[in-house]
Short mmCIF file of C-alpha atoms in Angstrom, two decimals:
data_model
loop_
_atom_site.label_atom_id
_atom_site.label_comp_id
_atom_site.label_asym_id
_atom_site.label_seq_id
_atom_site.Cartn_x
_atom_site.Cartn_y
_atom_site.Cartn_z
CA MET A 1 68.14 151.88 -42.07
CA THR A 2 67.83 153.90 -44.84
CA ALA A 3 69.93 151.87 -46.77
CA HIS A 4 68.68 148.48 -45.90
CA ALA A 5 65.27 150.01 -47.00
CA THR A 6 66.21 150.97 -50.34
CA ARG A 7 67.86 147.87 -51.39
CA HIS A 8 65.05 145.62 -49.86
CA ALA A 9 62.50 147.60 -52.64
CA THR A 10 64.23 145.26 -55.10
CA GLN A 11 65.72 142.61 -52.81
CA ASP A 12 64.12 139.79 -50.69
CA HIS A 13 65.61 137.86 -48.03
CA ASP A 14 64.62 134.18 -47.54
CA ARG A 15 64.91 132.35 -44.27
CA THR A 16 68.03 130.49 -45.56
CA GLY A 17 70.07 133.73 -45.90
CA LYS A 18 69.99 134.18 -49.38
CA THR A 19 69.19 137.42 -51.29
CA VAL A 20 66.26 136.83 -53.61
CA ASP A 21 66.60 139.18 -56.45
CA THR A 22 62.45 140.23 -56.94
CA ASP A 23 63.57 141.35 -60.69
CA THR A 24 64.80 137.85 -61.75
CA GLY A 25 63.28 135.73 -58.93
CA THR A 26 66.94 134.03 -58.80
CA ALA A 27 68.47 133.15 -55.31
CA GLN A 28 72.06 134.59 -54.72
CA PRO A 29 74.37 134.06 -51.68
CA SER A 30 74.02 137.16 -49.23
CA ALA A 31 77.31 138.83 -48.63
CA HIS A 32 76.25 138.87 -44.98
CA PRO A 33 74.59 135.73 -43.82
CA ALA A 34 73.48 137.07 -40.61
CA ASP A 35 71.02 139.83 -42.60
CA GLY A 36 68.31 137.60 -42.98
CA GLU A 37 68.19 136.86 -39.15
CA ARG A 38 68.78 140.83 -38.25
CA MET A 39 65.82 141.46 -40.47
CA ARG A 40 63.75 139.13 -39.24
CA ARG A 41 64.22 140.23 -35.80
CA TRP A 42 63.44 143.80 -37.12
CA ARG A 43 60.41 142.89 -38.98
CA MET A 44 59.04 141.39 -35.38
CA VAL A 45 60.20 144.30 -33.84
CA LEU A 46 58.48 146.73 -36.48
CA GLY A 47 55.11 144.51 -36.83
CA ALA A 48 52.92 143.80 -40.11
CA ASP A 49 53.36 147.43 -41.97
CA SER A 50 57.20 146.45 -42.30
CA ALA A 51 56.71 143.10 -44.08
CA GLU A 52 57.13 144.87 -47.55
CA SER A 53 60.27 147.19 -45.87
CA THR A 54 62.69 144.25 -44.75
CA GLY A 55 61.56 141.67 -47.23
CA CYS A 56 61.06 139.00 -44.56
CA THR A 57 57.78 136.95 -44.52
CA LEU A 58 57.42 135.02 -40.83
CA THR A 59 55.96 131.72 -40.96
CA GLY A 60 55.07 129.01 -37.77
CA GLN A 61 55.60 130.08 -34.23
CA ASP A 62 57.12 133.61 -35.72
CA ALA A 63 53.94 134.24 -37.34
CA ALA A 64 52.05 133.11 -34.22
CA MET A 65 54.41 135.57 -32.09
CA ASP A 66 53.53 138.36 -34.62
CA GLY A 67 49.74 137.73 -34.34
CA ALA A 68 50.13 137.92 -30.29
CA LEU A 69 51.82 141.16 -30.80
CA ASN A 70 49.60 142.87 -33.54
CA ALA A 71 46.66 141.97 -31.52
CA LEU A 72 48.21 144.28 -28.75
CA TYR A 73 50.35 146.90 -30.34
CA GLY A 74 49.05 146.43 -34.31
CA GLY A 75 47.87 149.42 -36.35
CA GLY A 76 47.70 152.89 -36.13
CA GLY A 77 46.31 155.72 -34.24
CA GLY A 78 46.58 154.09 -30.76
CA LYS A 79 48.14 154.83 -27.78
CA LYS A 80 52.03 153.17 -26.85
CA PRO A 81 52.38 150.52 -24.35
CA GLY A 82 52.71 151.99 -21.10
CA GLY A 83 50.08 154.67 -21.99
CA ARG A 84 52.34 157.25 -23.80
CA GLY A 85 50.24 158.59 -27.01
CA GLY A 86 51.20 158.66 -30.63
CA GLY A 87 51.60 156.75 -33.36
CA GLY A 88 52.19 153.14 -34.04
CA ARG A 89 50.23 150.10 -32.65
CA SER A 90 47.32 149.97 -31.63
CA ALA A 91 44.77 147.16 -29.45
CA GLY A 92 43.57 144.61 -32.12
CA LEU A 93 41.44 142.59 -30.05
CA GLY A 94 38.52 145.23 -29.18
CA ALA A 95 36.02 144.33 -26.63
CA SER A 96 35.86 140.27 -27.28
CA ALA A 97 36.26 138.34 -23.78
CA PRO A 98 36.67 135.52 -25.77
CA SER A 99 39.69 136.70 -27.74
CA VAL A 100 41.44 138.44 -24.72
CA ALA A 101 41.20 134.95 -22.84
CA ARG A 102 42.83 132.96 -26.09
CA TRP A 103 45.05 135.63 -26.51
CA LEU A 104 46.43 135.59 -22.33
CA GLY A 105 46.60 131.84 -23.06
CA ASP A 106 49.42 132.53 -26.30
CA ILE A 107 51.28 134.94 -24.87
CA ARG A 108 52.22 132.54 -22.05
CA THR A 109 53.30 130.06 -24.70
CA TYR A 110 55.37 132.28 -26.96
CA PHE A 111 57.04 134.52 -24.14
CA PRO A 112 58.75 134.23 -20.92
CA SER A 113 57.09 134.86 -17.96
CA SER A 114 58.79 138.25 -17.28
CA VAL A 115 57.75 139.20 -20.69
CA VAL A 116 54.01 138.24 -20.35
CA GLN A 117 53.62 140.31 -16.90
CA VAL A 118 54.50 143.29 -19.21
CA MET A 119 52.31 142.76 -22.15
CA GLN A 120 49.52 141.86 -19.23
CA ARG A 121 49.91 145.11 -17.77
CA ASP A 122 49.75 146.99 -21.17
CA ALA A 123 46.78 144.99 -22.53
CA ILE A 124 45.01 146.18 -19.03
CA ASP A 125 45.27 149.65 -20.02
CA ARG A 126 45.88 149.48 -23.53
CA LEU A 127 41.93 147.21 -24.16
CA GLY A 128 39.86 149.08 -21.62
CA LEU A 129 40.19 146.42 -19.06
CA SER A 130 41.61 148.93 -17.04
CA ALA A 131 39.00 150.75 -15.79
CA LEU A 132 37.04 147.40 -15.48
CA LEU A 133 39.53 146.15 -12.96
CA LEU A 134 40.43 149.22 -11.30
CA GLU A 135 37.02 150.59 -10.39
CA PRO A 136 35.12 147.84 -8.34
CA GLU A 137 31.68 150.24 -8.92
CA MET A 138 32.35 149.25 -12.54
CA LEU A 139 32.98 145.40 -12.58
CA GLU A 140 30.13 145.19 -10.27
CA ALA A 141 27.57 146.82 -12.76
CA VAL A 142 28.92 145.17 -15.75
CA GLU A 143 26.93 142.36 -17.69
CA ALA A 144 28.78 139.33 -16.54
CA ASP A 145 29.13 136.05 -18.60
CA VAL A 146 31.06 132.77 -18.70
CA HIS A 147 33.23 134.55 -20.84
CA LEU A 148 33.75 137.81 -18.59
CA VAL A 149 34.67 135.43 -16.20
CA GLY A 150 37.27 133.39 -17.63
CA THR A 151 38.70 136.86 -18.82
CA LEU A 152 38.73 137.54 -15.05
CA LEU A 153 40.82 134.03 -14.01
CA SER A 154 43.50 135.03 -16.83
CA LEU A 155 44.15 138.07 -15.55
CA ASN A 156 44.34 137.31 -11.85
CA LYS A 157 47.96 137.36 -11.35
CA ALA A 158 48.10 140.58 -12.65
CA MET A 159 44.82 142.01 -11.02
CA PRO A 160 45.28 144.40 -8.10
CA GLU A 161 44.60 143.25 -4.47
CA THR A 162 42.01 146.30 -3.85
CA THR A 163 39.68 144.66 -6.97
CA LYS A 164 40.49 141.00 -6.46
CA GLU A 165 37.24 141.08 -3.87
CA THR A 166 35.09 142.41 -6.49
CA ALA A 167 35.90 139.93 -9.59
CA ARG A 168 35.28 137.21 -6.87
CA ALA A 169 32.30 138.74 -6.24
CA VAL A 170 31.18 138.61 -10.15
CA VAL A 171 32.39 135.38 -10.27
CA ARG A 172 30.33 134.02 -7.93
CA LYS A 173 27.26 135.87 -9.22
CA VAL A 174 28.12 134.04 -12.44
CA VAL A 175 28.37 130.37 -11.11
CA ASP A 176 25.34 130.78 -8.72
CA ASP A 177 23.66 131.59 -12.12
CA LEU A 178 24.88 128.48 -13.35
CA GLU A 179 23.92 126.37 -10.76
CA LYS A 180 20.90 127.39 -10.29
CA ARG A 181 20.44 126.40 -14.32
CA LEU A 182 22.57 123.55 -14.48
CA GLU A 183 22.05 121.52 -10.87
CA SER A 184 18.38 120.84 -11.34
CA ARG A 185 18.28 119.02 -14.51
CA THR A 186 21.77 117.18 -13.91
CA ARG A 187 20.36 115.78 -10.70
CA ALA A 188 17.07 114.79 -11.68
CA THR A 189 18.96 113.06 -15.09
CA LEU A 190 21.69 111.32 -13.08
CA THR A 191 19.58 110.53 -10.01
CA GLY A 192 17.29 108.59 -12.40
CA ALA A 193 19.96 107.13 -14.33
CA LEU A 194 19.09 103.24 -14.59
CA ASP A 195 21.52 100.57 -13.31
CA ARG A 196 21.49 98.23 -16.14
CA SER A 197 23.44 95.62 -14.64
CA ALA A 198 20.45 95.41 -11.67
CA ARG A 199 17.83 93.42 -12.35
CA ILE A 200 14.07 93.89 -9.95
CA SER A 201 11.18 91.86 -10.04
CA ARG A 202 8.50 94.50 -10.09
CA PRO A 203 9.46 97.05 -11.75
CA ARG A 204 7.46 100.35 -12.86
CA HIS A 205 6.22 100.35 -16.19
CA ARG A 206 8.89 102.61 -17.42
CA ASP A 207 11.38 100.55 -16.04
CA ILE A 208 10.30 97.11 -17.53
CA ASP A 209 13.13 95.65 -19.56
CA TRP A 210 10.88 94.15 -22.59
CA ASP A 211 13.28 92.09 -24.02
CA ARG A 212 14.31 89.83 -21.17
CA THR A 213 10.59 89.81 -19.85
CA ILE A 214 9.56 88.50 -23.21
CA ARG A 215 12.15 85.85 -22.90
CA ALA A 216 11.61 84.88 -19.44
CA ASN A 217 8.06 84.52 -20.30
CA LEU A 218 7.99 82.60 -23.46
CA LYS A 219 6.88 79.13 -21.65
CA ASN A 220 3.41 81.02 -21.28
CA TYR A 221 2.95 81.59 -24.97
CA LEU A 222 -0.78 81.19 -25.47
CA THR A 223 -2.64 80.56 -28.76
CA ILE A 224 -5.84 82.51 -29.24
CA PRO A 225 -8.31 81.04 -31.73
CA GLY A 226 -9.19 83.40 -34.73
CA THR A 227 -12.49 84.63 -34.71
CA ASP A 228 -14.67 84.23 -37.77
CA GLY A 229 -12.43 82.05 -39.21
CA GLY A 230 -9.71 84.06 -38.83
CA PRO A 231 -6.24 82.74 -38.44
CA ASP A 232 -5.16 82.08 -34.87
CA THR A 233 -3.05 84.68 -32.83
CA GLY A 234 -0.96 83.90 -30.00
CA THR A 235 -0.08 86.40 -26.90
CA VAL A 236 2.64 85.95 -24.29
CA VAL A 237 1.48 86.22 -20.82
CA PRO A 238 4.17 87.99 -18.83
CA GLU A 239 3.62 85.96 -14.59
CA ARG A 240 7.20 87.64 -13.98
CA LEU A 241 8.56 91.21 -14.67
CA ILE A 242 12.13 91.64 -15.26
CA GLY A 243 13.23 95.45 -15.34
CA TYR A 244 16.20 97.72 -14.68
CA GLY A 245 16.80 98.92 -11.17
CA ARG A 246 17.44 102.62 -10.23
CA ALA A 247 21.11 103.49 -9.00
CA SER A 248 20.66 102.67 -4.96
CA GLN A 249 21.81 105.57 -2.94
CA SER A 250 24.65 102.68 -1.56
CA VAL A 251 26.11 102.24 -4.73
CA LYS A 252 28.86 105.14 -5.94
CA LYS A 253 30.26 105.54 -9.47
CA ASP A 254 33.64 107.24 -9.54
CA VAL A 255 33.93 110.20 -11.75
CA ILE A 256 37.29 112.14 -12.91
CA LEU A 257 37.19 115.38 -14.92
CA CYS A 258 40.32 116.14 -16.04
CA ILE A 259 40.26 119.50 -17.51
CA ASP A 260 42.76 121.25 -19.69
CA GLN A 261 43.36 124.99 -18.30
CA SER A 262 44.95 126.67 -21.58
CA GLY A 263 43.47 130.01 -22.40
CA SER A 264 41.56 129.08 -25.05
CA MET A 265 39.52 126.63 -22.47
CA ALA A 266 38.73 129.11 -20.36
CA ALA A 267 34.51 128.66 -20.72
CA SER A 268 34.94 124.93 -20.71
CA VAL A 269 36.93 125.38 -17.32
CA VAL A 270 34.16 127.65 -16.04
CA TYR A 271 31.47 124.79 -16.53
CA ALA A 272 33.33 122.15 -15.78
CA SER A 273 33.91 123.78 -12.35
CA VAL A 274 30.05 124.53 -11.85
CA PHE A 275 29.22 120.83 -12.87
CA GLY A 276 32.22 119.18 -10.70
CA ALA A 277 30.41 120.97 -7.57
CA VAL A 278 27.18 119.80 -8.67
CA LEU A 279 28.36 116.13 -9.00
CA ALA A 280 30.40 116.40 -5.92
CA SER A 281 26.98 116.90 -3.56
CA MET A 282 25.55 113.56 -4.87
CA ARG A 283 26.33 110.90 -2.32
CA THR A 284 25.84 108.38 -5.53
CA LEU A 285 28.86 109.63 -6.98
CA ASP A 286 32.79 110.47 -5.83
CA THR A 287 33.94 112.99 -7.86
CA ARG A 288 37.57 113.74 -8.54
CA LEU A 289 38.44 117.18 -10.38
CA VAL A 290 42.06 118.10 -12.00
CA VAL A 291 43.06 121.15 -13.77
CA PHE A 292 46.64 120.98 -15.94
CA ASP A 293 49.06 122.44 -17.94
CA THR A 294 52.33 121.05 -18.22
CA ALA A 295 51.64 120.38 -14.50
CA VAL A 296 48.57 118.97 -12.70
CA VAL A 297 46.63 120.19 -9.93
CA ASP A 298 44.48 118.17 -8.00
CA LEU A 299 41.19 120.84 -6.84
CA THR A 300 39.43 118.09 -5.34
CA ASP A 301 39.33 119.22 -1.76
CA GLN A 302 37.63 122.54 -3.27
CA LEU A 303 35.00 121.29 -4.66
CA ASP A 304 31.94 122.35 -2.01
CA ASP A 305 33.17 126.17 -3.54
CA PRO A 306 33.43 126.15 -7.12
CA VAL A 307 34.71 129.79 -6.58
CA ASP A 308 37.48 128.66 -5.11
CA VAL A 309 37.82 125.68 -7.45
CA LEU A 310 37.81 128.79 -10.23
CA PHE A 311 40.32 130.86 -8.48
CA GLY A 312 42.47 127.96 -8.18
CA THR A 313 43.07 127.34 -11.72
CA GLN A 314 45.80 129.00 -13.70
CA LEU A 315 44.50 130.02 -17.34
CA GLY A 316 47.25 129.38 -19.95
CA GLY A 317 50.37 128.32 -20.52
CA GLY A 318 51.93 124.72 -22.36
CA THR A 319 49.72 121.33 -22.33
CA ASP A 320 51.08 118.04 -21.18
CA ILE A 321 47.60 115.41 -21.61
CA ASN A 322 49.69 112.67 -21.09
CA ARG A 323 51.15 113.83 -17.20
CA ALA A 324 47.34 114.72 -16.31
CA LEU A 325 46.14 111.32 -17.60
CA ALA A 326 48.63 109.59 -15.87
CA TYR A 327 47.86 111.03 -12.74
CA CYS A 328 44.01 110.06 -13.00
CA GLN A 329 45.05 106.73 -13.63
CA SER A 330 46.90 106.47 -10.71
CA LYS A 331 43.93 107.31 -8.84
CA ILE A 332 41.52 104.80 -10.10
CA THR A 333 40.63 101.92 -7.81
CA ARG A 334 37.45 100.49 -9.26
CA PRO A 335 37.92 100.95 -12.73
CA ALA A 336 34.33 99.14 -13.92
CA ASP A 337 32.71 102.12 -11.93
CA THR A 338 34.70 104.77 -13.36
CA VAL A 339 34.26 107.15 -15.51
CA VAL A 340 37.24 109.71 -16.82
CA VAL A 341 36.13 112.79 -18.44
CA LEU A 342 38.92 114.80 -20.37
CA ILE A 343 37.97 118.30 -21.43
CA SER A 344 40.91 119.60 -23.72
CA ASP A 345 41.68 120.57 -27.37
CA LEU A 346 43.64 118.09 -27.48
CA TYR A 347 46.86 119.96 -28.65
CA GLU A 348 49.41 117.86 -26.69
CA GLY A 349 52.80 118.88 -25.61
CA GLY A 350 53.87 115.75 -24.05
CA ILE A 351 54.14 112.75 -25.30
CA ARG A 352 51.88 111.62 -27.75
CA ASP A 353 51.94 107.78 -27.81
CA GLU A 354 52.14 107.29 -24.29
CA MET A 355 48.95 109.64 -23.52
CA LEU A 356 47.11 107.33 -26.10
CA LYS A 357 48.41 104.05 -24.81
CA ARG A 358 46.90 105.29 -21.22
CA VAL A 359 43.48 105.82 -22.88
CA ALA A 360 43.69 102.06 -24.34
CA ALA A 361 44.38 100.85 -21.12
CA MET A 362 42.25 102.52 -19.40
CA LYS A 363 39.32 101.46 -21.66
CA ALA A 364 40.78 97.99 -21.64
CA SER A 365 40.42 97.72 -17.61
CA GLY A 366 36.63 98.91 -18.03
CA VAL A 367 36.92 102.46 -17.72
CA GLN A 368 34.16 104.41 -19.61
CA PHE A 369 36.41 107.32 -21.26
CA VAL A 370 34.62 110.44 -22.47
CA THR A 371 36.70 112.94 -24.67
CA LEU A 372 34.95 116.93 -24.88
CA LEU A 373 36.79 119.31 -27.24
CA ALA A 374 35.17 121.81 -25.10
CA LEU A 375 32.37 122.29 -22.29
CA SER A 376 30.51 125.41 -23.75
CA ASP A 377 28.37 127.02 -25.93
CA GLU A 378 30.50 127.94 -28.63
CA GLY A 379 30.82 124.50 -30.20
CA ALA A 380 33.83 122.99 -31.35
CA PRO A 381 36.86 125.38 -30.88
CA ALA A 382 40.51 124.87 -32.66
CA TYR A 383 41.71 121.28 -32.35
CA ASP A 384 44.18 118.77 -32.91
CA HIS A 385 42.22 116.73 -35.54
CA GLU A 386 44.96 113.92 -35.30
CA HIS A 387 44.54 113.28 -31.98
CA ALA A 388 41.03 113.48 -31.93
CA ALA A 389 41.02 110.59 -34.76
CA ALA A 390 43.57 108.37 -32.46
CA LEU A 391 41.08 108.41 -29.56
CA GLY A 392 38.09 108.21 -31.98
CA ALA A 393 39.73 104.64 -32.77
CA LEU A 394 40.32 103.76 -29.54
CA GLY A 395 36.85 103.98 -29.08
CA ALA A 396 36.94 107.18 -27.53
CA PRO A 397 35.39 109.83 -29.99
CA ALA A 398 36.36 113.26 -29.18
CA PHE A 399 33.12 116.25 -29.64
CA ALA A 400 32.09 119.20 -28.40
CA CYS A 401 29.33 119.51 -25.62
CA THR A 402 27.37 121.87 -24.53
CA PRO A 403 26.28 122.71 -20.64
CA ASP A 404 22.78 121.52 -21.58
CA LEU A 405 23.95 118.06 -23.14
CA PHE A 406 26.63 117.37 -20.48
CA PRO A 407 24.11 115.58 -18.01
CA ASP A 408 22.80 113.18 -20.60
CA ILE A 409 26.74 112.41 -21.81
CA MET A 410 27.16 111.68 -17.80
CA ALA A 411 24.30 109.63 -17.26
CA ALA A 412 25.01 107.39 -20.75
CA ALA A 413 28.47 107.08 -19.76
CA ILE A 414 27.19 106.04 -15.74
CA GLU A 415 25.13 103.55 -17.84
CA LYS A 416 27.81 102.24 -19.97
CA ARG A 417 25.63 102.90 -23.04
CA SER A 418 26.36 104.76 -26.29
CA LEU A 419 27.12 108.38 -25.87
CA PRO A 420 24.68 110.78 -27.68
CA ILE A 421 27.41 112.68 -29.71
CA PRO A 422 25.65 115.75 -31.35
CA ASP A 423 28.06 115.95 -34.46
CA LYS A 424 30.19 112.82 -34.97
CA GLU A 425 32.18 114.76 -37.39
CA THR A 426 33.77 116.20 -34.64
CA GLY A 427 35.26 113.20 -33.55
CA SER A 428 37.04 112.18 -36.76
#
């Protein structure tokens, strides 16, 4: 390896197997075409600090894989995997729960399950999560939030059995707090949503449809002579008031929440599960909750307990939006009375054109289709701008939504009016 290090002080290998002379900048055929691949592998093994000595620059998926490895093992002065002390790489994720959740999703994308299991165990030890997960008392004392819940769910499969009940209690505490915060406003907003297709003749003042009322009473127009030589004026006498009828308890709308459970969507999964439980408890709505990665899981029968829903998810892995939408489409029986909410960063691993055709078909049939890039307080995550633009062109603009805005979004979709998009630029 010393000979390689000396030679690569003056020469670099490009990805084609050629040798680039750094003095002249010219490419020369390598005596050993396999050297480029060999040095790429050494570069992956040794980490970012070896870039100069190996003469190998990583791009694309190699760079993403190296970033995931570096986050756990990169830097100096830390412990080696398995708790062994010494030099070498050390953890680079710090105490950021959102970063850990995203990282857990990334490693499932880039590495086989056997490697993922090893890396998760190393992460629990090296990132200080071992004490959190192995000591129930410590887990009970922590300031729990949505990001912690996402992290616990991401680590669910690697979590010791002795700690799972404590972790479940922490998740329930966060979920209960969210329900208290979100349920009353959600119920008030959706229960009071006006059914634009129903008209009543004795509406309350705030429910009067003034446009239709005026047009219906034009025959009752009266001219009022002006005073003191002033011009005549007129008025419409509204003998018959026309108003919007409030949604009847016997009239149901169908709502399908379709949630991407990739690692970066952890907070959205938590909020969507809570909202799903709230919506399912309303008699005016028939709610279905579907989560997906490359597979599709229907968790509707667990909606009475959002904690069960959350522990039924598997954060991380790939993404097949087309397959998920195909399943949702198969469950639609009343298109004109159905709202489909897709919550995803739109990084599609399935068939893009088929996905867009499904959305177009659903909208053409009368389905109200809503695309949320995130359902969280953090704003829009990294997302596929091309797919977002394509959905926007179909009349389904993609945008991030905070939990506080979600009831208004749902009310607008149910009423078939324009969505209160907070930032239209995110849908372009």
